CSV table of C-alpha atoms and ligand atoms in Angstrom, one decimal:
chain,number,residue,atom,x,y,z
A,14,MET,CA,89.6,89.6,26.3
A,15,ASP,CA,92.4,87.9,25.1
A,16,LYS,CA,95.7,88.9,26.8
A,17,LYS,CA,98.4,90.5,24.8
A,18,ILE,CA,101.6,88.6,24.4
A,19,LEU,CA,104.8,90.9,25.7
A,20,CYS,CA,107.5,88.8,23.9
A,21,GLY,CA,108.2,90.4,20.8
A,22,LEU,CA,107.1,93.9,21.7
A,23,THR,CA,109.4,96.6,21.2
A,24,VAL,CA,109.6,99.1,24.0
A,25,GLU,CA,107.3,101.9,22.3
A,26,GLU,CA,104.6,99.1,22.0
A,27,ILE,CA,105.1,98.1,25.6
A,28,PHE,CA,104.6,101.9,26.7
A,29,THR,CA,101.5,102.1,24.5
A,30,LEU,CA,100.0,99.1,26.5
A,31,ILE,CA,100.9,100.6,29.8
A,32,GLU,CA,100.1,104.3,29.2
A,33,PRO,CA,96.6,104.1,29.9
A,34,GLY,CA,97.1,103.0,33.5
A,35,GLY,CA,99.3,106.2,33.9
A,36,PHE,CA,102.7,104.6,33.8
A,37,GLN,CA,105.8,106.0,32.2
A,38,ASN,CA,108.4,104.8,29.2
A,39,ARG,CA,110.8,104.0,32.1
A,40,HIS,CA,108.5,101.4,33.3
A,41,ALA,CA,108.2,100.0,29.8
A,42,VAL,CA,112.0,99.9,29.7
A,43,LEU,CA,111.9,97.8,33.2
A,44,ILE,CA,109.5,95.6,31.4
A,45,ALA,CA,111.6,95.0,28.2
A,46,ASN,CA,114.5,94.3,30.5
A,47,ALA,CA,112.9,92.0,32.7
A,48,ILE,CA,111.8,89.8,29.2
A,49,TYR,CA,114.5,90.2,27.1
A,50,LYS,CA,117.8,90.5,29.4
A,51,LYS,CA,116.5,88.3,32.5
A,52,SER,CA,114.2,85.9,30.4
A,53,ILE,CA,111.5,86.0,33.6
A,54,SER,CA,108.6,84.3,32.2
A,55,SER,CA,106.0,85.6,34.9
A,56,ILE,CA,104.8,88.9,35.1
A,57,THR,CA,104.7,88.8,39.1
A,58,ASP,CA,108.3,88.0,39.3
A,59,PHE,CA,109.6,90.9,37.4
A,60,PRO,CA,111.9,93.1,39.3
A,61,LYS,CA,111.8,96.8,40.3
A,62,ILE,CA,108.3,97.3,39.2
A,63,PRO,CA,105.6,98.9,41.3
A,64,LYS,CA,103.1,96.2,42.6
A,65,VAL,CA,100.5,98.5,41.0
A,66,LEU,CA,102.1,98.0,37.7
A,67,ILE,CA,102.4,94.5,38.1
A,68,LYS,CA,98.4,94.2,38.9
A,69,PHE,CA,97.7,96.1,35.8
A,70,LEU,CA,99.9,94.1,33.5
A,71,ASP,CA,99.3,90.8,34.7
A,72,GLU,CA,95.1,91.6,33.9
A,73,ILE,CA,96.1,92.6,30.2
A,74,ALA,CA,99.3,90.5,29.3
A,75,ILE,CA,101.3,87.4,29.6
A,76,VAL,CA,104.8,87.2,28.8
A,77,GLY,CA,104.9,84.5,26.2
A,78,LEU,CA,108.0,82.6,26.7
A,79,TYR,CA,107.8,78.8,26.1
A,80,SER,CA,110.1,76.1,26.0
A,81,PRO,CA,111.1,73.6,23.2
A,82,PHE,CA,109.2,70.3,23.5
A,83,ALA,CA,112.2,68.2,21.8
A,84,SER,CA,116.0,68.4,20.9
A,85,GLU,CA,118.8,66.7,19.4
A,86,ILE,CA,122.5,66.7,20.0
A,87,SER,CA,125.0,66.4,17.4
A,88,SER,CA,128.6,64.9,17.7
A,89,ASP,CA,130.1,68.4,17.2
A,90,LYS,CA,127.6,69.8,20.1
A,91,THR,CA,125.3,71.3,17.5
A,92,VAL,CA,121.6,71.3,19.1
A,93,LYS,CA,118.5,71.4,17.2
A,94,TYR,CA,115.5,72.3,19.0
A,95,LEU,CA,111.7,71.5,18.2
A,96,PHE,CA,109.3,74.1,19.2
A,97,THR,CA,105.4,74.2,18.8
A,98,SER,CA,104.1,77.8,19.0
A,99,THR,CA,100.7,78.6,21.3
A,100,ASP,CA,98.7,77.9,18.2
A,101,GLY,CA,100.3,74.6,17.3
A,102,LYS,CA,102.7,75.5,14.6
A,103,TYR,CA,106.1,73.6,14.7
A,104,PHE,CA,109.4,75.1,13.9
A,105,GLU,CA,112.9,74.3,14.6
A,106,THR,CA,116.0,76.1,15.8
A,107,VAL,CA,119.6,75.2,15.8
A,108,TYR,CA,122.4,76.2,18.3
A,109,MET,CA,125.8,76.3,17.2
A,110,PRO,CA,128.7,76.5,19.5
A,111,ASP,CA,132.0,77.4,18.1
A,112,SER,CA,134.7,78.6,20.3
A,113,ARG,CA,133.9,82.4,21.3
A,114,ARG,CA,131.2,82.5,18.5
A,115,ASN,CA,127.5,80.9,19.7
A,116,THR,CA,125.0,81.3,17.1
A,117,VAL,CA,121.4,80.5,17.3
A,118,CYS,CA,119.7,80.0,13.8
A,119,VAL,CA,116.1,81.0,13.8
A,120,SER,CA,113.1,80.0,12.0
A,121,THR,CA,110.8,82.5,10.5
A,122,GLN,CA,108.1,80.5,9.4
A,123,SER,CA,106.6,77.1,10.2
A,124,GLY,CA,107.3,75.4,6.9
A,125,CYS,CA,107.7,77.8,3.9
A,126,ARG,CA,105.9,78.4,0.6
A,127,MET,CA,109.0,79.5,-1.6
A,128,GLY,CA,108.8,75.6,-2.8
A,129,CYS,CA,112.4,75.2,-3.5
A,130,PRO,CA,112.7,71.6,-4.4
A,131,PHE,CA,116.0,70.5,-2.5
A,132,CYS,CA,114.8,71.8,0.6
A,133,ALA,CA,113.1,69.8,3.6
A,134,THR,CA,111.2,72.5,4.7
A,135,GLY,CA,109.8,73.5,0.9
A,136,GLU,CA,108.5,69.7,1.0
A,137,TYR,CA,106.8,70.3,4.8
A,138,GLY,CA,104.4,73.1,2.9
A,139,PHE,CA,103.7,76.4,4.6
A,140,HIS,CA,101.9,76.1,7.9
A,141,GLY,CA,102.1,80.1,8.9
A,142,ASN,CA,104.2,82.9,10.0
A,143,LEU,CA,105.8,83.2,13.3
A,144,THR,CA,105.3,86.3,15.2
A,145,ALA,CA,108.1,88.4,16.6
A,146,GLY,CA,107.5,86.8,19.7
A,147,ASP,CA,108.2,83.3,18.4
A,148,ILE,CA,111.1,84.4,16.8
A,149,ILE,CA,112.9,86.0,20.1
A,150,ASN,CA,111.6,83.4,22.2
A,151,GLN,CA,113.8,80.8,20.2
A,152,VAL,CA,117.0,82.9,21.4
A,153,LEU,CA,115.6,83.3,24.9
A,154,SER,CA,114.1,79.6,25.7
A,155,ILE,CA,116.9,77.3,24.7
A,156,GLN,CA,119.2,76.0,27.4
A,157,GLU,CA,122.2,77.9,25.8
A,158,ALA,CA,120.3,81.2,25.8
A,159,GLY,CA,123.1,82.9,28.1
A,160,SER,CA,125.9,82.4,25.9
A,161,VAL,CA,124.3,83.4,22.4
A,162,ASN,CA,126.2,86.2,20.7
A,163,HIS,CA,125.2,85.4,17.1
A,164,VAL,CA,121.7,85.2,15.5
A,165,VAL,CA,121.1,83.9,11.9
A,166,PHE,CA,117.7,83.9,10.4
A,167,MET,CA,118.4,80.6,8.3
A,168,GLY,CA,116.1,78.2,9.7
A,169,MET,CA,112.6,77.5,8.6
A,170,GLY,CA,111.0,80.0,6.2
A,171,GLU,CA,111.8,82.9,4.0
A,172,PRO,CA,112.2,86.0,6.1
A,173,MET,CA,111.3,88.3,3.4
A,174,ASP,CA,107.9,86.5,3.3
A,175,ASN,CA,107.2,87.6,6.9
A,176,LEU,CA,109.0,91.3,6.7
A,177,LYS,CA,107.0,92.9,9.5
A,178,ASN,CA,107.9,90.3,12.0
A,179,ILE,CA,111.7,90.1,10.8
A,180,MET,CA,112.1,93.7,11.2
A,181,LYS,CA,110.8,93.8,14.6
A,182,ALA,CA,112.6,90.7,15.6
A,183,CYS,CA,115.9,92.2,14.7
A,184,LYS,CA,114.9,95.7,16.7
A,185,VAL,CA,114.6,93.7,19.7
A,186,LEU,CA,117.6,91.8,19.2
A,187,THR,CA,119.8,94.8,18.6
A,188,SER,CA,118.1,97.6,20.9
A,189,GLU,CA,119.7,98.7,23.8
A,190,TRP,CA,116.6,97.5,25.9
A,191,GLY,CA,116.3,94.4,24.2
A,192,LEU,CA,119.0,91.5,23.8
A,193,THR,CA,122.0,94.3,22.9
A,194,ILE,CA,123.3,91.9,20.4
A,195,SER,CA,125.4,93.9,17.8
A,196,ALA,CA,123.6,94.4,14.5
A,197,GLY,CA,126.7,93.3,12.9
A,198,ASN,CA,126.2,90.0,14.7
A,199,VAL,CA,122.6,89.4,13.4
A,200,THR,CA,122.3,87.9,9.7
A,201,VAL,CA,119.3,87.6,7.7
A,202,SER,CA,119.2,85.2,4.9
A,203,THR,CA,117.2,85.0,2.1
A,204,VAL,CA,116.2,83.5,-1.5
A,205,GLY,CA,115.4,86.7,-2.5
A,206,LYS,CA,112.4,88.9,-2.7
A,207,THR,CA,113.2,92.1,-4.0
A,208,PRO,CA,110.9,94.6,-2.3
A,209,GLY,CA,111.5,93.2,1.2
A,210,VAL,CA,115.4,92.9,0.3
A,211,LYS,CA,115.2,96.8,-0.5
A,212,PHE,CA,113.1,97.6,2.7
A,213,PHE,CA,115.2,95.4,4.8
A,214,LEU,CA,118.5,97.1,3.8
A,215,GLU,CA,117.0,100.6,4.1
A,216,ASN,CA,115.5,100.1,7.6
A,217,SER,CA,118.0,97.8,9.3
A,218,GLU,CA,121.7,97.9,10.0
A,219,CYS,CA,121.7,94.0,10.3
A,220,ASN,CA,123.6,91.6,7.9
A,221,LEU,CA,122.2,90.2,4.8
A,222,THR,CA,123.0,87.0,2.8
A,223,LEU,CA,121.5,85.8,-0.7
A,224,SER,CA,121.1,82.0,-1.3
A,225,LEU,CA,122.4,81.8,-4.9
A,226,PHE,CA,123.1,78.2,-5.8
A,227,SER,CA,123.6,79.2,-9.4
A,228,PRO,CA,125.2,82.4,-11.2
A,229,PHE,CA,123.1,81.3,-14.3
A,230,SER,CA,119.6,82.3,-14.1
A,231,GLU,CA,117.9,79.7,-15.9
A,232,GLU,CA,119.6,76.9,-13.2
A,233,ARG,CA,119.1,78.9,-10.6
A,234,ALA,CA,115.3,79.2,-11.1
A,235,GLY,CA,115.2,75.1,-11.2
A,236,VAL,CA,116.2,75.0,-7.6
A,237,ILE,CA,115.1,78.6,-6.3
A,238,PRO,CA,111.7,79.3,-8.1
A,239,ALA,CA,111.9,83.0,-6.6
A,240,GLU,CA,114.5,83.7,-9.3
A,241,LYS,CA,111.7,83.9,-11.8
A,242,ARG,CA,110.1,87.1,-10.4
A,243,TYR,CA,113.1,88.0,-8.4
A,244,PRO,CA,116.5,87.4,-10.3
A,245,ALA,CA,119.6,87.4,-8.2
A,246,ALA,CA,121.5,89.7,-10.4
A,247,GLU,CA,118.7,92.6,-9.8
A,248,ILE,CA,119.2,91.8,-6.0
A,249,LEU,CA,122.9,91.8,-6.2
A,250,GLU,CA,122.6,95.6,-7.7
A,251,ILE,CA,120.3,96.5,-4.7
A,252,MET,CA,122.8,95.0,-2.3
A,253,ARG,CA,125.7,96.8,-4.0
A,254,TYR,CA,124.3,100.3,-3.7
A,255,SER,CA,122.6,99.9,-0.3
A,256,PRO,CA,123.0,102.4,2.5
A,257,ASN,CA,125.7,101.3,4.8
A,258,MET,CA,127.1,99.0,2.6
A,259,LYS,CA,130.7,99.5,4.0
A,260,LYS,CA,129.4,98.9,7.6
A,261,ARG,CA,127.4,95.9,7.3
A,262,ARG,CA,128.2,92.4,5.6
A,263,LEU,CA,126.4,91.6,2.7
A,264,SER,CA,127.2,88.2,0.9
A,265,MET,CA,126.2,85.1,-1.0
A,266,ALA,CA,125.7,81.8,0.2
A,267,TYR,CA,126.7,79.1,-2.3
A,268,VAL,CA,125.7,75.7,-1.3
A,269,MET,CA,127.9,73.3,-3.5
A,270,MET,CA,126.5,70.0,-5.0
A,271,LYS,CA,129.2,67.5,-6.4
A,272,GLY,CA,128.5,67.7,-10.4
A,273,VAL,CA,125.6,70.4,-10.2
A,274,ASN,CA,127.1,73.9,-9.5
A,275,ASP,CA,130.8,73.0,-8.9
A,276,SER,CA,132.0,73.2,-12.4
A,277,GLU,CA,134.5,75.4,-14.2
A,278,ARG,CA,132.1,77.1,-16.0
A,279,HIS,CA,130.3,77.8,-12.5
A,280,LEU,CA,133.6,79.1,-11.1
A,281,ASP,CA,133.9,81.4,-14.2
A,282,GLY,CA,130.4,82.7,-13.7
A,283,LEU,CA,130.7,83.3,-10.3
A,284,LYS,CA,133.8,85.6,-11.0
A,285,LYS,CA,131.8,87.5,-13.5
A,286,MET,CA,129.1,88.3,-11.1
A,287,LEU,CA,130.9,89.0,-8.2
A,288,LYS,CA,133.9,90.8,-9.3
A,289,GLY,CA,134.0,94.8,-8.1
A,290,SER,CA,130.8,94.2,-6.1
A,291,GLY,CA,132.3,93.9,-2.5
A,292,ILE,CA,130.0,91.1,-2.0
A,293,ARG,CA,131.7,88.2,-0.3
A,294,ILE,CA,130.6,84.8,-0.9
A,295,ASN,CA,130.4,81.7,1.5
A,296,LEU,CA,130.9,78.3,0.2
A,297,LEU,CA,128.8,75.9,2.1
A,298,PRO,CA,128.7,71.9,1.9
A,299,TYR,CA,125.3,70.6,0.6
A,300,HIS,CA,123.6,68.2,3.3
A,301,PRO,CA,121.7,65.7,1.5
A,302,VAL,CA,117.9,65.8,1.9
A,303,LYS,CA,116.0,62.5,1.8
A,304,GLY,CA,114.9,61.6,-1.4
A,305,ASN,CA,117.6,63.6,-3.2
A,306,VAL,CA,120.3,62.1,-4.9
A,307,ASN,CA,122.6,64.9,-4.8
A,308,VAL,CA,125.6,64.8,-2.5
A,309,SER,CA,128.1,67.7,-1.6
A,310,SER,CA,131.1,68.9,-3.5
A,311,SER,CA,134.4,67.5,-2.2
A,312,ALA,CA,136.6,69.8,0.4
A,313,GLU,CA,139.2,69.9,-2.3
A,314,LYS,CA,136.7,71.2,-4.7
A,315,MET,CA,135.6,73.7,-2.2
A,316,GLN,CA,138.8,74.8,-1.5
A,317,HIS,CA,139.7,75.5,-5.2
A,318,PHE,CA,136.6,77.6,-5.6
A,319,LYS,CA,137.7,79.5,-2.8
A,320,HIS,CA,141.5,79.9,-3.7
A,321,GLU,CA,140.2,80.9,-7.3
A,322,LEU,CA,137.8,83.6,-5.9
A,323,VAL,CA,140.1,85.1,-3.4
A,324,THR,CA,142.8,85.4,-6.2
A,325,SER,CA,140.5,87.1,-8.6
A,326,GLY,CA,139.9,89.7,-5.7
A,327,ILE,CA,136.7,88.3,-4.4
A,328,SER,CA,136.2,87.5,-0.6
A,329,ALA,CA,135.3,84.0,-0.1
A,330,SER,CA,135.3,81.6,2.8
A,331,VAL,CA,134.5,78.0,3.1
A,332,ARG,CA,131.9,77.0,6.0
A,333,LYS,CA,132.3,73.9,7.8
A,334,SER,CA,129.5,71.5,8.2
A,335,ARG,CA,127.4,71.5,11.3
A,336,GLY,CA,125.2,68.9,13.0
A,337,ALA,CA,125.6,66.7,9.7
A,338,ASP,CA,124.5,63.6,11.8
A,339,ILE,CA,121.3,65.2,13.2
A,340,SER,CA,119.5,66.0,9.9
A,341,ALA,CA,120.8,69.4,9.4
A,342,ALA,CA,119.1,70.4,6.6
A,343,CYS,CA,116.7,72.9,7.5
A,344,GLY,CA,113.3,71.7,7.9
A,345,LEU,CA,114.3,68.2,8.7
A,346,LEU,CA,113.2,68.1,12.4
A,347,ALA,CA,109.8,69.4,12.1
A,348,ALA,CA,109.4,67.6,8.6
A,349,GLY,CA,110.5,64.3,10.1
A,350,MET,CA,109.9,64.5,13.5
A,351,ILE,CA,112.4,61.6,14.1
A,352,ASN,CA,115.0,60.9,16.8
A,353,TYR,CA,114.2,63.2,19.5
A,354,LYS,CA,114.9,63.4,23.1
A,355,THR,CA,111.9,65.3,24.8
A,356,CYS,CA,113.1,68.3,26.4
A,357,ASN,CA,112.8,68.5,30.3
B,25,SF4,S1,115.2,76.7,0.9
B,25,SF4,FE1,114.7,78.4,2.0
B,25,SF4,S2,113.2,79.7,0.8
B,25,SF4,FE2,113.6,77.6,0.1
B,25,SF4,S3,111.7,76.5,0.6
B,25,SF4,FE3,113.7,76.0,1.9
B,25,SF4,S4,113.2,77.4,3.7
B,25,SF4,FE4,111.9,78.1,1.8
């Protein structure tokens, strides 16, 4: 019999697993605490748990925590990790320290099937969904795990294409019995699959950000093929009228490329699109991908966009570039697999 992997299970699922042995819900909470709060990788080391339960659990389950096999550190202290799942799928994780805000950027798939042409992950192809356990493991098994207080789903893959595992991972991250990270500190990033976005907004309190790239549908479709089926304008409407709209952060991510989407026409389009919506916009520098001749818009241009948007009543910010010297575009680690130090 294949043993069940505990990491990634909700407390209800753990209880279902141990109930046939006559154990109670409080035991399931202790097991969840041992994995998610203490990162204990062996069942026999779980504290405060009756020996009889340890024996029962050890026969039917494993914890399922595993370490990254490579890492690379940037001059700004950003660290990229490369993992390989138990079934051989490569994926990457990025840790970004920033005074009191320490963020882990997790992958949701190995590769991606959305086919965005400027993206290294898209080029890598699709190699499978990650489980909720693979996602949670990225937060628990990096060296800096103890200092993490923000999680963003912005690594490899399209989260809405792996919705079941995303929902479960969000629950484990934010629950009292789990990692106890505030839902306001968890952000899922999507290029937009309307049914998934709707479900996520109705069933989670976490933040959502939509990758926009252009306010013009035809132009966006050239860079984000999902636009043809799931237009950003339609997703924006769903975001505007979603439950808990005022309690959570809903935003657009706008990666700026010089001469491509940083004209006054684009600025006007953004103003028209976002004015009165209550959705904020984050302006991001573009990290060039091998084989793509485009470069990032200048810092001055990005500040100009921000100033114009803010004075039009739209909440806007410029995000600084992180990890630019270590292949910071998503997917470059697994796609290129170069310049690593092997993790100890
Ligand atoms: S940009 Fe995101 S959705 Fe598009 S191919 Fe890359 S990882 Fe997938």
